[in-house]
Coordinates of C-alpha atoms in Angstrom, one line a residue:
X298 CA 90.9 92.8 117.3
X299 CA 94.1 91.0 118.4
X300 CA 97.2 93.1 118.3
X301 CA 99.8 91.6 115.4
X302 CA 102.9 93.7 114.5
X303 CA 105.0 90.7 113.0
X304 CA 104.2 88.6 109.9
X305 CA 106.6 86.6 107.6
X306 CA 105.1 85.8 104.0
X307 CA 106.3 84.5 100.4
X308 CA 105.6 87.1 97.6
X309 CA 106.2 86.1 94.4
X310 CA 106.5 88.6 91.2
X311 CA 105.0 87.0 87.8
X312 CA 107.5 84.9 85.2
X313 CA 108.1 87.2 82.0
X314 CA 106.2 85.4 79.1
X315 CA 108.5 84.1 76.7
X316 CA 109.0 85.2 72.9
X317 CA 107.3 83.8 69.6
X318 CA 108.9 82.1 66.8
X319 CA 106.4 82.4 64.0
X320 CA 107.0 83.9 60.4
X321 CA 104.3 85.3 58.2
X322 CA 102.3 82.7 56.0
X323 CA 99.2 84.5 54.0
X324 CA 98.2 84.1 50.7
X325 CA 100.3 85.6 47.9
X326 CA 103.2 85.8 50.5
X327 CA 104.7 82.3 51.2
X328 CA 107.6 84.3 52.5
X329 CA 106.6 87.3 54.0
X330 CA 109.3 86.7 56.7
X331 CA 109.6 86.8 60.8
X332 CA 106.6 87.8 62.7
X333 CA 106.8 86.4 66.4
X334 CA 105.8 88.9 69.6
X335 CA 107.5 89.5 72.0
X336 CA 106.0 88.0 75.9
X337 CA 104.7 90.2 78.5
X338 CA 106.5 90.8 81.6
X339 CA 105.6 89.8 84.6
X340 CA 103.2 91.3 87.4
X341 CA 105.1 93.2 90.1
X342 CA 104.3 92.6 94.1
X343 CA 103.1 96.1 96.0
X344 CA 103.1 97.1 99.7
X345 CA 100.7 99.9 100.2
X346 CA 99.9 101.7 103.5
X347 CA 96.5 102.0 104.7
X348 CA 95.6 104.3 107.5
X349 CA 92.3 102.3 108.4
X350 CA 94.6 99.3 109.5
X351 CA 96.1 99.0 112.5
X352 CA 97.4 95.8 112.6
X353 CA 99.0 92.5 110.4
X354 CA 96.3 89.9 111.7
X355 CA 95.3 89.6 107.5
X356 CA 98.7 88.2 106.7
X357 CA 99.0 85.6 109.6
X358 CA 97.3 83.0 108.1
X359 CA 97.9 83.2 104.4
X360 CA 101.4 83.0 103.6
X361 CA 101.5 83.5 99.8
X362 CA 100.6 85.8 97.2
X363 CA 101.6 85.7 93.4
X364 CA 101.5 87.7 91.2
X365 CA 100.3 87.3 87.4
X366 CA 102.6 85.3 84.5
X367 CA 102.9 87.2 81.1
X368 CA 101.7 85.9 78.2
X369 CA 103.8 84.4 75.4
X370 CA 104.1 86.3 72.4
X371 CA 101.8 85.1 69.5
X372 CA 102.5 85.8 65.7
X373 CA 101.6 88.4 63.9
X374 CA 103.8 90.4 65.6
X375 CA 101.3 90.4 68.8
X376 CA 103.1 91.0 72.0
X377 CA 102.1 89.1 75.1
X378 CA 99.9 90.9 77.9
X379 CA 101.3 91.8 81.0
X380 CA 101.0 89.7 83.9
X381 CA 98.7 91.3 86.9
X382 CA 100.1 93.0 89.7
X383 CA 99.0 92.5 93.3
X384 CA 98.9 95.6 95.9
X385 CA 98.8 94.3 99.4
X386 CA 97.7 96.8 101.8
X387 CA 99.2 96.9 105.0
X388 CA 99.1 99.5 108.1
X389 CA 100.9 102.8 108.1
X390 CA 104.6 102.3 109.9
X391 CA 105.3 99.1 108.5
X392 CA 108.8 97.9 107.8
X393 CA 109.3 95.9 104.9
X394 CA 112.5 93.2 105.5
X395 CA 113.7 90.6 103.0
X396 CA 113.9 87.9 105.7
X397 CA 116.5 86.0 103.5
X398 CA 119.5 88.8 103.4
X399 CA 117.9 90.8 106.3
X400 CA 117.8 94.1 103.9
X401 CA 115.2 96.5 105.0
X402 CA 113.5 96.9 102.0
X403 CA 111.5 100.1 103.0
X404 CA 109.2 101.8 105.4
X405 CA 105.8 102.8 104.6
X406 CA 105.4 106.1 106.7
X407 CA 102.6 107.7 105.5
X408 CA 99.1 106.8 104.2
X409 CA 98.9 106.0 100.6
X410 CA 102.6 105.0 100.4
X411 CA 103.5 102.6 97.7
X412 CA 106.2 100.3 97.5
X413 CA 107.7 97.3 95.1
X414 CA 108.7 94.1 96.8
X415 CA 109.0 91.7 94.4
X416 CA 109.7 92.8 90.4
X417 CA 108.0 91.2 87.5
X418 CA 110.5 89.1 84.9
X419 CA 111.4 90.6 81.2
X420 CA 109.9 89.3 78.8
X421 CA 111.2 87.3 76.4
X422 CA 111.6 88.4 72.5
X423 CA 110.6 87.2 69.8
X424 CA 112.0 86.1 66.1
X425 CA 111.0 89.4 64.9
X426 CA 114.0 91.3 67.0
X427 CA 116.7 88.5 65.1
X428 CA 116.3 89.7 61.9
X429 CA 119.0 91.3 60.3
X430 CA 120.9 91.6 56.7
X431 CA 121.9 88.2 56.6
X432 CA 119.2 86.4 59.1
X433 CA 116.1 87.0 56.9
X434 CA 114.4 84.4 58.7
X435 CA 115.3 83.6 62.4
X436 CA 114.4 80.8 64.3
X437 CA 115.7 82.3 67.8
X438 CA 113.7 83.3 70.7
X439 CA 114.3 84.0 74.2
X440 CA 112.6 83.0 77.4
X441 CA 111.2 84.9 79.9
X442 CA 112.7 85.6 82.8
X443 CA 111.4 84.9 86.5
X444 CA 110.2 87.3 88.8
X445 CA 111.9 87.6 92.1
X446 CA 110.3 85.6 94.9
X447 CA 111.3 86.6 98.3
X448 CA 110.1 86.1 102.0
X449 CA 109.0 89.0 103.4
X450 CA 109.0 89.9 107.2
X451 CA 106.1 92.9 107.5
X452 CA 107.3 94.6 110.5
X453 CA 104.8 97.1 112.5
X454 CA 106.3 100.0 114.4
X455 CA 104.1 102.4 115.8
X456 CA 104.1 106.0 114.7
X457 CA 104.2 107.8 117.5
X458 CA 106.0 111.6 119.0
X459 CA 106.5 110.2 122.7
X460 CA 107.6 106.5 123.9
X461 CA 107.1 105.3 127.5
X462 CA 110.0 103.7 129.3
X463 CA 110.0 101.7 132.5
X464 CA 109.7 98.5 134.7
X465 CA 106.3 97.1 135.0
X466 CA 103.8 98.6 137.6
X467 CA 105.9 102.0 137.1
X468 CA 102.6 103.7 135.7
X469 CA 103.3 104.2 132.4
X470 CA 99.4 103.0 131.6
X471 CA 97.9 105.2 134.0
X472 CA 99.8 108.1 133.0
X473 CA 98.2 107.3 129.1
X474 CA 94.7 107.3 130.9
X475 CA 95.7 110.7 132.5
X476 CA 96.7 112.9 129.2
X477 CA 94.5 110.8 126.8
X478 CA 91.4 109.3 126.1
X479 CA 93.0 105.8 125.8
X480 CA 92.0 103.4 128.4
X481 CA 94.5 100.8 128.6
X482 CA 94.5 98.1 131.3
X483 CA 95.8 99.1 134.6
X484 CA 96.0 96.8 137.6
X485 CA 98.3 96.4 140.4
X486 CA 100.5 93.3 139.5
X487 CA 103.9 93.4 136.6
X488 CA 102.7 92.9 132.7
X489 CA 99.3 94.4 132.7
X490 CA 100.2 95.7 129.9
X491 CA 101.0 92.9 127.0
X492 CA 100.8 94.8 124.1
X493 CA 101.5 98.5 122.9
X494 CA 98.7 101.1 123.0
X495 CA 98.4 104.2 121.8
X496 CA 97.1 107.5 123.4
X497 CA 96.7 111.4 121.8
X498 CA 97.6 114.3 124.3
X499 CA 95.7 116.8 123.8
X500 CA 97.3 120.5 124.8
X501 CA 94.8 123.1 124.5
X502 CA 92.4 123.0 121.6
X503 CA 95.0 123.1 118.7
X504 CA 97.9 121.0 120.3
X505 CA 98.4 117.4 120.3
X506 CA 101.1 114.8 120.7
X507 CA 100.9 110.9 120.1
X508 CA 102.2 108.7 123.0
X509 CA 103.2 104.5 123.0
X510 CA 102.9 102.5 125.8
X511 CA 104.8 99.2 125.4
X512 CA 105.1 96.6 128.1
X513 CA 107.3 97.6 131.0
X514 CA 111.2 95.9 130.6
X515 CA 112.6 93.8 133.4
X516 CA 116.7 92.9 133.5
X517 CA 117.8 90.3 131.2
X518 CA 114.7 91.9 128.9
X519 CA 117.7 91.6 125.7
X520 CA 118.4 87.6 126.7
X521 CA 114.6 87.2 126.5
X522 CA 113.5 87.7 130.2
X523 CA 109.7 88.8 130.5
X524 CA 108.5 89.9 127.2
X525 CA 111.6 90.6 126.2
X526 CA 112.5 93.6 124.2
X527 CA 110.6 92.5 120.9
X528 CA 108.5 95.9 121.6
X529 CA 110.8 98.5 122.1
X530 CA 111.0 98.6 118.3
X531 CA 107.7 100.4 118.5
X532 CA 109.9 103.5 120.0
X533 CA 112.4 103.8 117.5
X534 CA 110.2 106.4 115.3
X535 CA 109.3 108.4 118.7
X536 CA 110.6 112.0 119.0
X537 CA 111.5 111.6 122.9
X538 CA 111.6 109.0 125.5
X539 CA 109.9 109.5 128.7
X540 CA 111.5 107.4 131.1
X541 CA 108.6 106.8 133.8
X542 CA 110.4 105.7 137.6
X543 CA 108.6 104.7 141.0
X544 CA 109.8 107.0 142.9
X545 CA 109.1 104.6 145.8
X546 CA 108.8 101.0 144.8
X547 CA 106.6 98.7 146.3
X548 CA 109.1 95.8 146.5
X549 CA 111.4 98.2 148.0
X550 CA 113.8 98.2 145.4
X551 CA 116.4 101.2 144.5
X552 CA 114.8 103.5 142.2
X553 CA 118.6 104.4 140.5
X554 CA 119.1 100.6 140.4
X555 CA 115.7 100.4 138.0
X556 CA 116.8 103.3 136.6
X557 CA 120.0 101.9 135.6
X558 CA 118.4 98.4 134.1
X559 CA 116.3 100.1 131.6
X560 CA 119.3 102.0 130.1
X561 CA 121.1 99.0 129.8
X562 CA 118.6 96.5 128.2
X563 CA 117.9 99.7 126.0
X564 CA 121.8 100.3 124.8
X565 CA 121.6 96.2 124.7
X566 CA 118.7 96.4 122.1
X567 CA 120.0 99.3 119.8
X568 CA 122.1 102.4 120.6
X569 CA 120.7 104.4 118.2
X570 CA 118.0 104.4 120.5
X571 CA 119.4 104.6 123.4
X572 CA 120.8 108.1 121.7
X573 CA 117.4 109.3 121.6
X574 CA 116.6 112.7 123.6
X575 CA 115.2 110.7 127.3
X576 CA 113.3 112.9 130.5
X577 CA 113.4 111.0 133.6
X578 CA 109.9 111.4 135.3
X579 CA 109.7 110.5 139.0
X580 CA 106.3 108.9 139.3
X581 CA 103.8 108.2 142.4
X582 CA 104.9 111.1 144.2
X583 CA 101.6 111.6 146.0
X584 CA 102.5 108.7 148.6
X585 CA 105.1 110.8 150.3
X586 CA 105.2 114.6 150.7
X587 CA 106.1 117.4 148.4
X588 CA 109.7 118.0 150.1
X589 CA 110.7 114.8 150.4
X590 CA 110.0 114.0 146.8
X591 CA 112.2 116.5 145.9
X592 CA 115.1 115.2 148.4
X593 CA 114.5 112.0 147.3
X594 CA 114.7 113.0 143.3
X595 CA 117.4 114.6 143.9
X596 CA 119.5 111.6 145.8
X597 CA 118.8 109.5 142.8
X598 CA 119.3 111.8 139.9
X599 CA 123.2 112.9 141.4
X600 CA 123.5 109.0 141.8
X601 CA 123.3 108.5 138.3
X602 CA 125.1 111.2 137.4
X603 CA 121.8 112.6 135.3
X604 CA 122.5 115.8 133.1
X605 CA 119.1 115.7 131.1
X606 CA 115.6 116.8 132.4
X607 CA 113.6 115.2 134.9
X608 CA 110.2 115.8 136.7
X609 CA 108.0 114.7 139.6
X610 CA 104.5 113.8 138.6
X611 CA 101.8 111.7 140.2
X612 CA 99.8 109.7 137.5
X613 CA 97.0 108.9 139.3
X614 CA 96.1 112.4 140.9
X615 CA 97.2 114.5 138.2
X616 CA 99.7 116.7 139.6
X617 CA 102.5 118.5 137.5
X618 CA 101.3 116.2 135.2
X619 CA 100.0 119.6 132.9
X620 CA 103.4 120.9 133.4
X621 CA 104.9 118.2 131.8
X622 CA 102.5 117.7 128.8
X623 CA 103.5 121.3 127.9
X624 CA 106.9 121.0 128.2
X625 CA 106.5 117.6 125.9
X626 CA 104.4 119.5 123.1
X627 CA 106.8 122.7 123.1
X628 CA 109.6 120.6 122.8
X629 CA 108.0 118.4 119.6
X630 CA 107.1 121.8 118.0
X631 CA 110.6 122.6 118.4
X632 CA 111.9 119.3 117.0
X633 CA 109.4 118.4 113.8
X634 CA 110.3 115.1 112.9
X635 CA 112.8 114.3 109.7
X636 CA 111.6 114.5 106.2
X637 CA 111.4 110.8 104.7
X638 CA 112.2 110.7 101.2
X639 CA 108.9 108.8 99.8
X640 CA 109.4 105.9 97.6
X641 CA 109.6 106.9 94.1
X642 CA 107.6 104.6 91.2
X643 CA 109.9 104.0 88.2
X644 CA 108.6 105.4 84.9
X645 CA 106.9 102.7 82.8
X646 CA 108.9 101.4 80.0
X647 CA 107.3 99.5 76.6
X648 CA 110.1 97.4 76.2
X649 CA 113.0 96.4 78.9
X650 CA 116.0 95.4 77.7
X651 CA 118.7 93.7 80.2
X652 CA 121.3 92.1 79.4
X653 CA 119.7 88.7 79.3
X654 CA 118.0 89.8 76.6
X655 CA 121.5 91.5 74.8
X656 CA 123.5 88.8 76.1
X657 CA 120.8 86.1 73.8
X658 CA 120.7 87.9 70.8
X659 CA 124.1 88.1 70.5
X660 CA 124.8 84.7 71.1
X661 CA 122.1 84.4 68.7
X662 CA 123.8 86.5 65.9
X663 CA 127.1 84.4 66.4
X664 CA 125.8 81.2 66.1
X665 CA 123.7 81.8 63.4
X666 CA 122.7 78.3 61.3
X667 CA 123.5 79.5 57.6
X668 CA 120.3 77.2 56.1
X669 CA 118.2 79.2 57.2
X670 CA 118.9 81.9 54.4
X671 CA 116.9 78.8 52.4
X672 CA 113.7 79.5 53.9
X673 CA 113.2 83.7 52.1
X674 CA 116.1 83.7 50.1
X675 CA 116.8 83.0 46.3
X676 CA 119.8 84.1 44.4
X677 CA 116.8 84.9 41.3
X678 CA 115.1 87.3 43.6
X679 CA 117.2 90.4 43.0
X680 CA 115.8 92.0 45.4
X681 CA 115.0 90.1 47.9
X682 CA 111.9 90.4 50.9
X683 CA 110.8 93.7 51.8
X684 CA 109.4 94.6 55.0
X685 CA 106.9 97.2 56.0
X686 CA 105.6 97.6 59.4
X687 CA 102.4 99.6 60.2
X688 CA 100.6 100.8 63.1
X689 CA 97.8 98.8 64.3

């Protein structure tokens, strides 16, 4: 299945149903007196995460979904029904971004995760709430009001506990192939790999990390050059960076030099990231000898003035590769990842009042037509209209 982590659609929440004007007409009664409904409100718009996706492919090609319009409110005091909600179900990890205002309207980190995108409009009241003392028989209503409609930007960023760093051909693929059981593409030319991967690292038989590969970055990644940087997003959830350097290029290029590009296109994209705990691991140290591997480590890592870890491995053979994979998983137990406050579901209400709906029936009140006390009113009736409401 192809890869997809980006997809911009149009959500739109359901219109509130608007209010009845209606008054009750039954024999025996000619003026019994106001009995429009209030409308329904609108359907709301969900994101829900779903662990059995893995990528946005459903949303590339159809662009909107709507939710359901409340009714109108009918007499006899009969209240509109709600409009239907939609759920859409989307992988776990994605970013939810109003693509208008650029607000992040939420992650959905873990499976089962529920989130509103788009809210349903009020409903709109009917005659019934105008009544008063000296209104006995109303003829205001108020409209529904529209649900928000927004386009949304579903972003995909991996969940994962360890991100690969590094130019193309360093061997970040083979080293997935070495600690998992993934089998991405590995070849000997730049941009074998074109889209993220995932591998689990298994330590022992109780221990196990998750590691993304992205496509390797090249200078002048943040202006666009080679893939850009359009994946490195798919780090920003990852525990620790493992910066992955060719310890002896093929092109014959400096080693600190590459070392230096990838910091900079990665403060370029985001220095939050750049922040992010980073081991340098010297790669392909199994085409030159134990000693000078470490001479030559050594040379580079006081060139850059490195205070953090570092390591020589060899992808391809294995070796200190172990060593390494331990010191990842100790150092994951040792840093769990940050609690994410989940999304919270607002308590259902029966009736919402905002201050359309306050602002309308005061305006209501105010501009009140006096003739209307014509239609239940008699200065002979002493004692005028009375009103009782039951449960039905």
């Amino acid at each position: 299945m192809k890869f997809i982590d980006e997809a911009l659609i149009r959500v739109e929440a359901g219109d509130g149903g608007n209010g009845c004007v209606s008054f009750r007409r039954e024999k025996y009664i000619p003026k019994g007196g106001p009995d429009g409904g209030d409308g329904g409100d609108g359907g709301d718009v969900y994101l829900i995460a779903d662990e059995n996706l893995n990528t946005l492919i459903d949303y590339r090609f159809e662009k909107r979904y709507a939710a359901g319009r409340g009714e109108n409110g009918r007499s006899a005091g009969c209240t509109g029904h709600r409009g239907n909600d939609i759920t859409l179900r989307v992988p776990v990890g994605t970013r939810a971004i109003d693509n208008d205002t650029q607000e992040v309207i939420g992650d959905l980190t873990k499976h089962g995760m529920k989130m509103l995108v788009a809210k349903g409009g009020y409903h709109g009241l009917g005659n019934t709430r105008f009544k008063s003392s000296v209104n006995r028989a109303p003829r205001q209503k108020t409209n529904g009001t529209p649900g928000e409609k927004r386009d949304l930007l579903l972003e995909l960023m991996l969940l994962a506990d360890v991100g690969m760093l590094g130019l193309p051909n360093a061997g970040k693929s083979t080293f997935i192939r070495s600690v998992s059981a993934a089998k991405p593409k590995v070849a000997d030319y730049p941009f074998t790999t074109l889209v993220p991967s995932l591998g689990v690292a298994r330590v022992g038989s109780d221990r196990s990390f998750v590691v993304a590969d992205i496509p390797g970055l090249i200078e002048g990644a943040a202006d666009g050059a080679g893939l850009g940087i359009r994946f490195l997003k798919h780090l920003e959830r990852c525990r620790i960076l493992i910066h992955l350097v060719d310890i002896m290029p093929i092109d014959e290029s400096d080693p600190a030099d590459n070392v230096a590009i990838i910091e900079s296109e990665l403060f370029k994209y985001s220095e939050k990231l750049a922040e992010k705990p980073t081991w340098l691991v010297f790669n392909k140290i199994d085409t030159m000898s134990e000693e000078e591997a470490q001479e030559r480590a050594k040379e580079i890592v006081a060139r850059l003035g490195w205070e953090g870890d570092y390591y020589l491995i060899s992808a391809a053979t294995g070796q200190n590769v172990p060593a390494l994979t331990r010191d990842i998983m100790d150092f994951i137990e040792a840093n769990p990842r940050e609690v994410e406050e989940e999304n919270k579901e607002a308590d259902e209400v029966k009736f919402k009042w905002d201050d359309y709906h306050q602002e309308a029936m005061q305006n209501a009140i105010e501009e009140d037509d006096w003739d209307d006390f014509d239609d239940d009113w008699s200065e002979e009736d002493e004692e005028g209209v009375e009103f009782v409401y039951t449960n039905r």
